[in-house]
PDB file of C-alpha atoms in Angstrom:
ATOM      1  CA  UNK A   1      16.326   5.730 -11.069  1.00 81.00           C
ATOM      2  CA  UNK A   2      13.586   5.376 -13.934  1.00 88.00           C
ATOM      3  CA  UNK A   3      12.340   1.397 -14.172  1.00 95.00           C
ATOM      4  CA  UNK A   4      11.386   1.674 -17.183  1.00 95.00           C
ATOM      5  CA  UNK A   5       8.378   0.526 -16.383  1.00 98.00           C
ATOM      6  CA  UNK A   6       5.779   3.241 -17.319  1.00 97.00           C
ATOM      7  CA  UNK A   7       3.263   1.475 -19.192  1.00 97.00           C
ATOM      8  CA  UNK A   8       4.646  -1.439 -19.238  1.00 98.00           C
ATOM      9  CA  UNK A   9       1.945  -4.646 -18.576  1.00 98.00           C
ATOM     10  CA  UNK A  10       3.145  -7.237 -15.405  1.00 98.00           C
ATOM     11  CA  UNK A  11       1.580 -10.331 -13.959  1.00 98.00           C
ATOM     12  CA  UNK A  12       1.715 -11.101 -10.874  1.00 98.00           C
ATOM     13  CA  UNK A  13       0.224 -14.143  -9.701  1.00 98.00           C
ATOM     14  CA  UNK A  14      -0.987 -15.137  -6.018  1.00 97.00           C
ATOM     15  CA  UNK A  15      -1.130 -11.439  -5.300  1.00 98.00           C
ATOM     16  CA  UNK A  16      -4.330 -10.079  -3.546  1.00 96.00           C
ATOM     17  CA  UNK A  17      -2.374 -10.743  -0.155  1.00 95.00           C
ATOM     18  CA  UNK A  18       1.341 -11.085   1.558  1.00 95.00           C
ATOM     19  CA  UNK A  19       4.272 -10.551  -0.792  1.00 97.00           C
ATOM     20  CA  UNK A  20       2.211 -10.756  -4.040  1.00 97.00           C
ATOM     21  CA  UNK A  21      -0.003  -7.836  -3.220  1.00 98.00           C
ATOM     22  CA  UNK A  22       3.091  -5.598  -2.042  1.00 98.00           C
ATOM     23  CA  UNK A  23       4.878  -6.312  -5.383  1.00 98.00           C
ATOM     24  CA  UNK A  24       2.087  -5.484  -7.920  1.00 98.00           C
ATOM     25  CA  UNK A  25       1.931  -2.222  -5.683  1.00 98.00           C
ATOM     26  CA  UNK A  26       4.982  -1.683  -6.299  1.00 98.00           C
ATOM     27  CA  UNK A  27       4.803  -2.206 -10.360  1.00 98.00           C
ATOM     28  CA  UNK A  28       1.491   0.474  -9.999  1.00 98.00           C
ATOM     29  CA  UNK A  29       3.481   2.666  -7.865  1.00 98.00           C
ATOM     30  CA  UNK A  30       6.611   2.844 -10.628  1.00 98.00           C
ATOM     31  CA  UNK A  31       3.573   3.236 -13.995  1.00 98.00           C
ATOM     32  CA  UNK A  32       2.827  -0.444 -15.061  1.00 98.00           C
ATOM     33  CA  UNK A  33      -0.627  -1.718 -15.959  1.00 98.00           C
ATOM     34  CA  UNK A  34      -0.572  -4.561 -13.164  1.00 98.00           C
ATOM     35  CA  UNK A  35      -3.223  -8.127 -13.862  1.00 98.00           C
ATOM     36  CA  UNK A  36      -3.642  -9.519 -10.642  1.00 98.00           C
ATOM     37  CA  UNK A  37      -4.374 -13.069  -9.058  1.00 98.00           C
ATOM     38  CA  UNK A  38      -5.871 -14.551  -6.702  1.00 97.00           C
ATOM     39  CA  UNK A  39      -9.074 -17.493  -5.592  1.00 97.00           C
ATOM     40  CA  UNK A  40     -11.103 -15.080  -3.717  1.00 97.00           C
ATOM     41  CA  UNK A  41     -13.251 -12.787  -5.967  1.00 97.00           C
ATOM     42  CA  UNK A  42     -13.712 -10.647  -2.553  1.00 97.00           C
ATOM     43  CA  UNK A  43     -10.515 -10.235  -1.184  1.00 97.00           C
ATOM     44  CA  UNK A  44      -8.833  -9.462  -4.721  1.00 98.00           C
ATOM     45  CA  UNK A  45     -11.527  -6.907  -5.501  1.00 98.00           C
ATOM     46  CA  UNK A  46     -10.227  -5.330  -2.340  1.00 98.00           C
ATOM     47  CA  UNK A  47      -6.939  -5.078  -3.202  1.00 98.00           C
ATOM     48  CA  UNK A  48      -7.592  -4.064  -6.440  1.00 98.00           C
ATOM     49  CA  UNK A  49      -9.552  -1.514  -5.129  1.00 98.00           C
ATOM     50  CA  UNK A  50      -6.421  -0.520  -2.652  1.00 98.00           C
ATOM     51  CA  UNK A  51      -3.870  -0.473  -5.306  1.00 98.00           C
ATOM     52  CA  UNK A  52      -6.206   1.887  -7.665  1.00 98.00           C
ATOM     53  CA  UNK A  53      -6.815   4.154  -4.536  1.00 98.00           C
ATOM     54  CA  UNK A  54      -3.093   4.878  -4.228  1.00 97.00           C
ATOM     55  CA  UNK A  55      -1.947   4.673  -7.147  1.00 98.00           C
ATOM     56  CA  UNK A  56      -4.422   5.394  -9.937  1.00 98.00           C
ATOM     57  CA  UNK A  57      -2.806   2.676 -12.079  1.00 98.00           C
ATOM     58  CA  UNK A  58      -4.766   0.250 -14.709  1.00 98.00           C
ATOM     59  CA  UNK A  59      -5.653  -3.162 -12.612  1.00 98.00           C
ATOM     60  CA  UNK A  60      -7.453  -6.278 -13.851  1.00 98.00           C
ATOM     61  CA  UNK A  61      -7.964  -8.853 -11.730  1.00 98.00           C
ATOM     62  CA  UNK A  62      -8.601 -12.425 -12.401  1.00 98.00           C
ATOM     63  CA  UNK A  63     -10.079 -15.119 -10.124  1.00 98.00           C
ATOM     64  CA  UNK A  64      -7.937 -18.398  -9.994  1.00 98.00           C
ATOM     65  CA  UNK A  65      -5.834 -20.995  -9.058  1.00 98.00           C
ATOM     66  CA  UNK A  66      -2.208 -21.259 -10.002  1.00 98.00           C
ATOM     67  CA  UNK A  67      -2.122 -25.085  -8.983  1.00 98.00           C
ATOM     68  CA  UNK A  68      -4.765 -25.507 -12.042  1.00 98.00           C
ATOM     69  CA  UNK A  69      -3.208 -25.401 -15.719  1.00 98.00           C
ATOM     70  CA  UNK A  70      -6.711 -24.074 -17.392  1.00 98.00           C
ATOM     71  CA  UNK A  71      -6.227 -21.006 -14.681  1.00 98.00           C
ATOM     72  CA  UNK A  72      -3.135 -19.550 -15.348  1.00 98.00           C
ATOM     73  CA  UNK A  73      -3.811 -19.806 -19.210  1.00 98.00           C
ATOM     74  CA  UNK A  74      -7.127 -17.903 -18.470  1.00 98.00           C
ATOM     75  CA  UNK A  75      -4.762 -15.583 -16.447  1.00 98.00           C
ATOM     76  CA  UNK A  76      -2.810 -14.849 -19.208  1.00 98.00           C
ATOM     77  CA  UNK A  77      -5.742 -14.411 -21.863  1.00 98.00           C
ATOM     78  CA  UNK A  78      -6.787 -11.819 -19.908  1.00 98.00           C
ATOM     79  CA  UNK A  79      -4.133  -9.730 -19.241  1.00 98.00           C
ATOM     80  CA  UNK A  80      -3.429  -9.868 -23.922  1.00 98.00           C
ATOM     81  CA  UNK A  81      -7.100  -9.494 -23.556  1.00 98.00           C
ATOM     82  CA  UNK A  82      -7.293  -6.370 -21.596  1.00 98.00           C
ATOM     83  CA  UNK A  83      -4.066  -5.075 -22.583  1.00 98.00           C
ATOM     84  CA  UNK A  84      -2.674  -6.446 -25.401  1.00 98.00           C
ATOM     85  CA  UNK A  85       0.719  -7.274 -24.227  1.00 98.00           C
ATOM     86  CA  UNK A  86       2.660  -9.039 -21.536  1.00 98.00           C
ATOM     87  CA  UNK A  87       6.183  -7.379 -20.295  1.00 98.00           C
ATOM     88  CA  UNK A  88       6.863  -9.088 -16.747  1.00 98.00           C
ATOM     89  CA  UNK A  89       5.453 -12.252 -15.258  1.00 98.00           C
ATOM     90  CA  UNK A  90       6.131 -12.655 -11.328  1.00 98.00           C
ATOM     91  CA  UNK A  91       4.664 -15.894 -10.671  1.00 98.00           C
ATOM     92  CA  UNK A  92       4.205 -16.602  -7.136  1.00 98.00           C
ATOM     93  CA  UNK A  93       1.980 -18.917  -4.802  1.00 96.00           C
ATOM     94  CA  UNK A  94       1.306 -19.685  -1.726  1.00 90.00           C
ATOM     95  CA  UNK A  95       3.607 -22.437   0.087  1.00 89.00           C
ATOM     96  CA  UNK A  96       3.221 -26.016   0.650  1.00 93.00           C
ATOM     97  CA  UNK A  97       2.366 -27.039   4.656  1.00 91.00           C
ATOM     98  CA  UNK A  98       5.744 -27.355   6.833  1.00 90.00           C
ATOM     99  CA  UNK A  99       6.323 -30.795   7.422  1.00 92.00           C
ATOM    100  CA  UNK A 100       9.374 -33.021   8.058  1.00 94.00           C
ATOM    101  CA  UNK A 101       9.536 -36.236   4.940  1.00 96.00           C
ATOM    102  CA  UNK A 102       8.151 -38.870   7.344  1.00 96.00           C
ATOM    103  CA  UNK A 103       5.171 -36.612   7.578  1.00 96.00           C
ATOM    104  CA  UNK A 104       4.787 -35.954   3.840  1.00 97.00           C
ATOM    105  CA  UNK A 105       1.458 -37.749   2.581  1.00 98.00           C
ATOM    106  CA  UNK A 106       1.232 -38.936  -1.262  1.00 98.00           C
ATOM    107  CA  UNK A 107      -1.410 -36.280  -1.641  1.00 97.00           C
ATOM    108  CA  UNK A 108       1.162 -33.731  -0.092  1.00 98.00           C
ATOM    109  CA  UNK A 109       3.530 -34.179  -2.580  1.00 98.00           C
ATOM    110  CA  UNK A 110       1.152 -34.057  -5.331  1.00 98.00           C
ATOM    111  CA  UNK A 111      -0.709 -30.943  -4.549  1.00 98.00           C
ATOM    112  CA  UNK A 112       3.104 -29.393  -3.538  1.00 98.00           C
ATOM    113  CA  UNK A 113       4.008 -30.526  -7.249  1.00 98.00           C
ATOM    114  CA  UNK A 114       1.215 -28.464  -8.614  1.00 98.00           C
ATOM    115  CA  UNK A 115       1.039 -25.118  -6.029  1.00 98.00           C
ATOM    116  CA  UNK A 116       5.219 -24.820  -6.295  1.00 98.00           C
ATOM    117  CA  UNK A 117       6.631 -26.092  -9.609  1.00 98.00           C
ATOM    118  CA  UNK A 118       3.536 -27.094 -11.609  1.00 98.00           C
ATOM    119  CA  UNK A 119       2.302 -23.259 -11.107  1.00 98.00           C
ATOM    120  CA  UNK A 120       5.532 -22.558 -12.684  1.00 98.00           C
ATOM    121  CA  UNK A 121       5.551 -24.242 -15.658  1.00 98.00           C
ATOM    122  CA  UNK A 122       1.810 -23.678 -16.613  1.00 98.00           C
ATOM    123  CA  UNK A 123       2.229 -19.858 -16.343  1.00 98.00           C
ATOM    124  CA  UNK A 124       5.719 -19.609 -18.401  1.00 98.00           C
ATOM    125  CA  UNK A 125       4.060 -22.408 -21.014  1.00 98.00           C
ATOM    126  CA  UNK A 126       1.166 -19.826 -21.450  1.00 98.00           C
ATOM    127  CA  UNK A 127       2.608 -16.362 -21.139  1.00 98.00           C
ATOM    128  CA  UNK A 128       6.255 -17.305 -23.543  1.00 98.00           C
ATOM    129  CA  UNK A 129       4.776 -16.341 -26.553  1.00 98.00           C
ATOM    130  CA  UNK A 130       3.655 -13.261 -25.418  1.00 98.00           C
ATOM    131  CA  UNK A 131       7.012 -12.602 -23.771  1.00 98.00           C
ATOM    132  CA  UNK A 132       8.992 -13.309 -26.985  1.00 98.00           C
ATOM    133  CA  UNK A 133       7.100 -10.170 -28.630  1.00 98.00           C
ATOM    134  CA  UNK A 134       8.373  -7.665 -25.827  1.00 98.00           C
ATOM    135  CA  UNK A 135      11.387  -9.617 -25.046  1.00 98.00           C
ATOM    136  CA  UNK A 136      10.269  -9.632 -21.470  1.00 98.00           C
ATOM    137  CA  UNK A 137      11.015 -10.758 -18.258  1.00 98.00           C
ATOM    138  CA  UNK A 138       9.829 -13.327 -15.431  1.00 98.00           C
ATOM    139  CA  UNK A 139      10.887 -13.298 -11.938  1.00 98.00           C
ATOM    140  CA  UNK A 140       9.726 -16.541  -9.423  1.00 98.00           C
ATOM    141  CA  UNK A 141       8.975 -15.377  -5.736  1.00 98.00           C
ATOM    142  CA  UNK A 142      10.325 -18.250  -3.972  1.00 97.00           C
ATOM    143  CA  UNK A 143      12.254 -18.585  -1.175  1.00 95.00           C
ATOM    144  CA  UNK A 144      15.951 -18.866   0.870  1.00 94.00           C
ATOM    145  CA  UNK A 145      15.610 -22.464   1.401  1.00 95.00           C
ATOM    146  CA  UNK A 146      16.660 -23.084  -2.275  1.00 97.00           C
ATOM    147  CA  UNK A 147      20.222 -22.692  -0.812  1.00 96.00           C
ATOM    148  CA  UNK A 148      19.496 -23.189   3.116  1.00 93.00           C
ATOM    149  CA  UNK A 149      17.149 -26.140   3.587  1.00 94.00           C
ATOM    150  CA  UNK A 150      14.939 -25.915   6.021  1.00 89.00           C
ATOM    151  CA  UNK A 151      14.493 -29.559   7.862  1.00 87.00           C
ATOM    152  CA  UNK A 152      10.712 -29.160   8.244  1.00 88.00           C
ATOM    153  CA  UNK A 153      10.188 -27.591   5.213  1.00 93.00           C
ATOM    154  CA  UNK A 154      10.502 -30.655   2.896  1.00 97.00           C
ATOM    155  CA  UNK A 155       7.850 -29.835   0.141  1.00 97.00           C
ATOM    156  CA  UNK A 156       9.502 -26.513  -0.047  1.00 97.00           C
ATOM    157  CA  UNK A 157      13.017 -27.341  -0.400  1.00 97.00           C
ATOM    158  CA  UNK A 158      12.470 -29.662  -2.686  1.00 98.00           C
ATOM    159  CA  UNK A 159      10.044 -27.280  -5.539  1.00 98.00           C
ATOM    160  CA  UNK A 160      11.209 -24.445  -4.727  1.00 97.00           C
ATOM    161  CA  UNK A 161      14.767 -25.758  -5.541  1.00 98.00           C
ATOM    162  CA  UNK A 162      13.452 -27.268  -9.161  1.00 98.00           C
ATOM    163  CA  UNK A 163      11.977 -23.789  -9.997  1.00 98.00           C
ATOM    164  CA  UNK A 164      15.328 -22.192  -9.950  1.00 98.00           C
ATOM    165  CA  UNK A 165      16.312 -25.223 -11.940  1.00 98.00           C
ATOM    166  CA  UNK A 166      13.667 -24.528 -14.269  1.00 98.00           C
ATOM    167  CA  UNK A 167      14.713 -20.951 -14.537  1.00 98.00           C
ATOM    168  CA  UNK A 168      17.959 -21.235 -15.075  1.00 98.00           C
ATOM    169  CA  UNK A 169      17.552 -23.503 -17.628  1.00 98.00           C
ATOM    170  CA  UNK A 170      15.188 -21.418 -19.642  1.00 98.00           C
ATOM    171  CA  UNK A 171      17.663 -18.454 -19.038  1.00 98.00           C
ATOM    172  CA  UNK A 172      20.036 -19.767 -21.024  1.00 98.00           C
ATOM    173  CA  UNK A 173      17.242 -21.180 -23.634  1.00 98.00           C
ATOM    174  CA  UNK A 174      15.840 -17.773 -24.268  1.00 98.00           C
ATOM    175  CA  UNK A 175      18.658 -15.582 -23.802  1.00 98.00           C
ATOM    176  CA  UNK A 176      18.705 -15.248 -27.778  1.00 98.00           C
ATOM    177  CA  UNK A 177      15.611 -14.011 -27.647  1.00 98.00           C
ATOM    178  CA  UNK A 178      16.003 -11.830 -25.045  1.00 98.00           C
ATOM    179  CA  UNK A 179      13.630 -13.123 -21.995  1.00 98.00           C
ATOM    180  CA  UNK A 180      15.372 -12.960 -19.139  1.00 98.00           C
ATOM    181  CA  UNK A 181      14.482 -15.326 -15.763  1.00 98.00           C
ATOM    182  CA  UNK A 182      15.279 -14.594 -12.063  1.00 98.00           C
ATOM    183  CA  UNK A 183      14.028 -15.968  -8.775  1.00 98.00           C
ATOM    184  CA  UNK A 184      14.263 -14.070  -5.791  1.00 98.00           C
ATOM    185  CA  UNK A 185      14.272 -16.005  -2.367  1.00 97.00           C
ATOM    186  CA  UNK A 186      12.403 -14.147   0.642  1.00 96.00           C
ATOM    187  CA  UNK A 187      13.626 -14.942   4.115  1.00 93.00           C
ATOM    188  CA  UNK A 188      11.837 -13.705   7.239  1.00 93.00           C
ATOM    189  CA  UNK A 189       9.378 -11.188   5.501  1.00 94.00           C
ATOM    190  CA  UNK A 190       6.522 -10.607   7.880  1.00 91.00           C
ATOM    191  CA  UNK A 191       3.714 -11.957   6.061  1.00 86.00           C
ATOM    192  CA  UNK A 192       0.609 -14.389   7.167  1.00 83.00           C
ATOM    193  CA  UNK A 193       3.360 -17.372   5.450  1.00 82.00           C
ATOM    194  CA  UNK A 194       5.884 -15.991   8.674  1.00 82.00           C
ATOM    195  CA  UNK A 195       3.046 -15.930  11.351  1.00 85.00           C
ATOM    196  CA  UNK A 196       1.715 -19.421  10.305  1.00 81.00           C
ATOM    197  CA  UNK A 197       5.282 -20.990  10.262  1.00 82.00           C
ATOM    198  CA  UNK A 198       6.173 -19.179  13.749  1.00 87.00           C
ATOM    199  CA  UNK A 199       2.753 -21.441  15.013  1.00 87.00           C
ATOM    200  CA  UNK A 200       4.230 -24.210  13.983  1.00 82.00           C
ATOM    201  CA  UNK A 201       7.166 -24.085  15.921  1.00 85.00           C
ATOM    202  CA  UNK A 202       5.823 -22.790  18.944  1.00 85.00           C
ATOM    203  CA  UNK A 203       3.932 -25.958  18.496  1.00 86.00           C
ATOM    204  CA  UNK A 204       6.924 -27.700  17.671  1.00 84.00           C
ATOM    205  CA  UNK A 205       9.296 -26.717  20.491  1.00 86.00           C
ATOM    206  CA  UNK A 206       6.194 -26.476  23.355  1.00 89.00           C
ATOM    207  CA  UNK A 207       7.350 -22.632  23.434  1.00 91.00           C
ATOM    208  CA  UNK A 208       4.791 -19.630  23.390  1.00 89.00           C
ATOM    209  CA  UNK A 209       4.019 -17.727  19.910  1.00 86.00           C
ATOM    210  CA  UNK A 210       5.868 -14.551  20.976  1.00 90.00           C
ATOM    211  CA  UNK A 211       8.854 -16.851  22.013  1.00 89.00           C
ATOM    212  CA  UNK A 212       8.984 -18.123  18.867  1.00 86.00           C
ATOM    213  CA  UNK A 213       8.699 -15.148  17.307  1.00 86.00           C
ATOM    214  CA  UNK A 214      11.618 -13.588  18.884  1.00 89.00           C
ATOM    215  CA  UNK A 215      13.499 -16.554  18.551  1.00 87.00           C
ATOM    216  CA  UNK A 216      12.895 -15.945  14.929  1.00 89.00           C
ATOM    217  CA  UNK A 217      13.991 -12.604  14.559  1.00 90.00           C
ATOM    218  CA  UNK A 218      17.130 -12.913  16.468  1.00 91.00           C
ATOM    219  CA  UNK A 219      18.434 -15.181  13.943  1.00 91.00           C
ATOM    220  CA  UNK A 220      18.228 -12.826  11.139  1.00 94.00           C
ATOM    221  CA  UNK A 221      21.678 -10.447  11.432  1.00 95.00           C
ATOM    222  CA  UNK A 222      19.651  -6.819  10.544  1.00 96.00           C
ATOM    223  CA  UNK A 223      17.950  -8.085  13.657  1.00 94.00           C
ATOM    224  CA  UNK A 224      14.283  -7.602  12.187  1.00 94.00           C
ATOM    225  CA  UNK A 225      11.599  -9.136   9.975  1.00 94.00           C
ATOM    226  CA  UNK A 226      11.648  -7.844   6.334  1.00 96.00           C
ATOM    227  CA  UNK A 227       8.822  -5.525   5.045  1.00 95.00           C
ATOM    228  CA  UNK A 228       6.725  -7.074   2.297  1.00 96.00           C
ATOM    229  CA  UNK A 229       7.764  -3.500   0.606  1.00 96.00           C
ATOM    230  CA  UNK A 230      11.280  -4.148   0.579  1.00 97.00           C
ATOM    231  CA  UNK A 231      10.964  -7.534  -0.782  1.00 98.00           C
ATOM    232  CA  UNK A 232       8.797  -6.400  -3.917  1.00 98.00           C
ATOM    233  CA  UNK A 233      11.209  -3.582  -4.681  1.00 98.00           C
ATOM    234  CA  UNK A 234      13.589  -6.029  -5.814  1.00 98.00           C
ATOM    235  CA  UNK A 235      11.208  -8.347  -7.552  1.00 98.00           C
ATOM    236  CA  UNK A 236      10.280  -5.276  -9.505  1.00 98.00           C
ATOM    237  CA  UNK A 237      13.925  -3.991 -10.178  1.00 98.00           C
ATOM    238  CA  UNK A 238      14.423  -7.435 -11.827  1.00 98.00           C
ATOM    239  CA  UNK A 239      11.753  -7.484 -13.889  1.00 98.00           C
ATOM    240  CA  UNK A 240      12.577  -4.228 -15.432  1.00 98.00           C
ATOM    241  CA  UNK A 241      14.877  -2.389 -17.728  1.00 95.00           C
ATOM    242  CA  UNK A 242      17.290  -1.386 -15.516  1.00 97.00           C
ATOM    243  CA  UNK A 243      18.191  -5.296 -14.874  1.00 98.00           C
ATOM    244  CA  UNK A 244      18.496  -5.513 -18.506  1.00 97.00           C
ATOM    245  CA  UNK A 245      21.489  -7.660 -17.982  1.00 98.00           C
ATOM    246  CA  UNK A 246      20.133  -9.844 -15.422  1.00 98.00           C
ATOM    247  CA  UNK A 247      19.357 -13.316 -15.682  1.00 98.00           C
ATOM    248  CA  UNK A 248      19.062 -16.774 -14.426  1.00 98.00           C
ATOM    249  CA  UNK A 249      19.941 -15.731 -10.696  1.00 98.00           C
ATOM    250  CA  UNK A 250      18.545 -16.534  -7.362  1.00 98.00           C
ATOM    251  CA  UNK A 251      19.043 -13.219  -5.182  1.00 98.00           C
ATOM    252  CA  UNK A 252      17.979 -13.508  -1.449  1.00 98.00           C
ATOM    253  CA  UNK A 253      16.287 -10.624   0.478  1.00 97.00           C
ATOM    254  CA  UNK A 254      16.716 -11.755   3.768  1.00 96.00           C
ATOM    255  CA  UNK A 255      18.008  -9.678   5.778  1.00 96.00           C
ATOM    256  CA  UNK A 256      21.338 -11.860   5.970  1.00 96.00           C
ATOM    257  CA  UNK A 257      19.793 -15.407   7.535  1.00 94.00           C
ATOM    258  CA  UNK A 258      21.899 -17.629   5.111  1.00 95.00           C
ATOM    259  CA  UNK A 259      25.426 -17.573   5.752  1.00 92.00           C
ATOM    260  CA  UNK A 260      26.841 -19.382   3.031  1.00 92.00           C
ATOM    261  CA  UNK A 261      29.673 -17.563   0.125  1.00 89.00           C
ATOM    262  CA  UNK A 262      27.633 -18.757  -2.809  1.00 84.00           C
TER     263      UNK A 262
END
C-alpha cells in the first residue's frame, strides 16, 4: 500500500529515543521529510544521523522541550522554515512519574499538566495554521490507560485521558476543514518508559526485575512486548492518506492487554 506520504513534511515530537524515534523512522522509511525533537543536542544528532544512514530522507532536528510553550512554537518555525509546509504532527512526550494520588505532589501535577496535556495544546496552537493549508493530520502518542486506568499511574490517567478529549473535540471542530485528529494508545511496547515502570514494581511488590518483567508480559494475550516498530506503523498509517477517513479515534496497539468491548 502507497502512504501517500512521499514528500510529505511530519513532526514528530519527543523523538530522538523510544517510540518517537521508531515512528519518524518510519515516516523516512515510507518518503516524508521528518523535523525531529528532542532536549539533548547529542543524542538527537545521533538519531538524526541513524535515520539519514538508513534511509537517506531530509531530517531537521530541533533542540527542545515540549513542556515549554516558546519550544514547540520554535519547533514548528522550523520545520515552515526548513520546509515550507507542515502535513502530520505526532506529538508525543515522555510520561509523568508512576505514582498512586496520595503520592502526587503539587509540583507533580503541575509539571504532568505541562509534559502530557500542556505539550498538546502548545504544539496544535502553533502548527493549526499550517495544517489548515495542507489539510493535514495530527496523531497523539499516548497510551492504553485512557480506557484501562492504571492505579499507580495517576498523572497519566488523568492527561492522557484529557488529550483524547482535546482531540476529539478538535476532530469535530476542524473536520470542515479537513484536519483530521487521532490518538493512538501504546500498551507494553518495550521501550526505556516499559523498563523504568517494570522497576517500579519490582520495587513495589519486593519481587526481582526479571520477575516483574515476566509478570508483565504474561498479561498481554500475544504473550510478548510490542516492538517500537509496530507501534509507529500505525501512528504513521493514521497520519496519512490512506486514513483519509479517519478521525477523532483512540486505537490501542497493545497486543490485546485491555479487555473491554469499547
Amino acid at each position: 500500500m502507497d502512504l501517500g506520504l512521499r514528500n510529505k513534511v511530519a513532526i514528530v515530537s519527543a523523538s530522538s529515543a523510544g517510540l518517537g524515534k521508531a515512528t519518524a523512522l518510519t515516516f523516512a522509511q515510507e518518503g516524508a521529510r521528518v523535523v525531529i525533537n528532542g532536549r539533548q543536542a547529542e543524542s538527537l544528532r545521533q538519531t538524526a544521523d541513524e535515520i539519514r544512514r538508513q534511509t537517506g530522507a531530509e531530517i531537521e532536528e530541533v533542540v527542545g522541550d515540549v513542556a515549554v510553550p516558546a519550544d514547540c512554537r520554535r519547533l514548528v518555525e522550523a520545520a515552515v522554515e526548513r520546509f515550507g509546509r507542515i502535513d502530520a504532527m505526532v506529538t508525543n512526550a515522555g510520561g509523568p512519574p508512576a505514582k498512586r494520588f496520595e503520592d502526587v505532589t503539587n509540583e507533580d501535577w503541575d509539571s504532568a499538566y505541562h509534559l502530557t496535556l500542556g505539550s498538546v495544546i502548545s504544539l496544535v496552537r502553533s502548527a493549526l495554521p499550517h495544517l489548515r493549508q495542507t489539510r493535514g493530520a495530527v496523531t497523539a502518542i499516548g497510551s492504553y490507560v485512557v480506557k484501562q486506568p492504571d492505579p499507580v499511574m495517576t498523572l497519566s490517567n488523568t492527561f492522557r485521558t484529557g488529550v483524547v478529549a482535546l482531540l476529539k473535540t478538535l476532530s469535530e471542530e476542524l473536520a470542515g476543514e479537513g484536519v483530521r485528529f487521532n490518538h493512538v494508545g501504546p500498551g507494553l511496547i518495550m521501550t526505556n518508559r516499559q523498563v523504568h515502570l517494570t522497576e517500579v514494581q519490582s520495587q513495589r511488590e519486593g519481587i526481582s526485575y526479571e520477575e516483574a518483567l515476566a509478570g508483565r508480559e504474561a498479561s498481554v494475550p500475544l504473550g510478548r512486548f510490542g516492538d517500537p516498530q509496530e507501534f509507529a506503523r500505525v501512528v504513521v498509517f493514521l497520519c496519512s492518506d490512506a486514513a483519509a477517513y479517519v478521525t477523532g479515534q483512540t486505537i490501542l496497539v497493545d497486543g490485546g492487554l485491555y479487555k473491554g468491548l469499547m
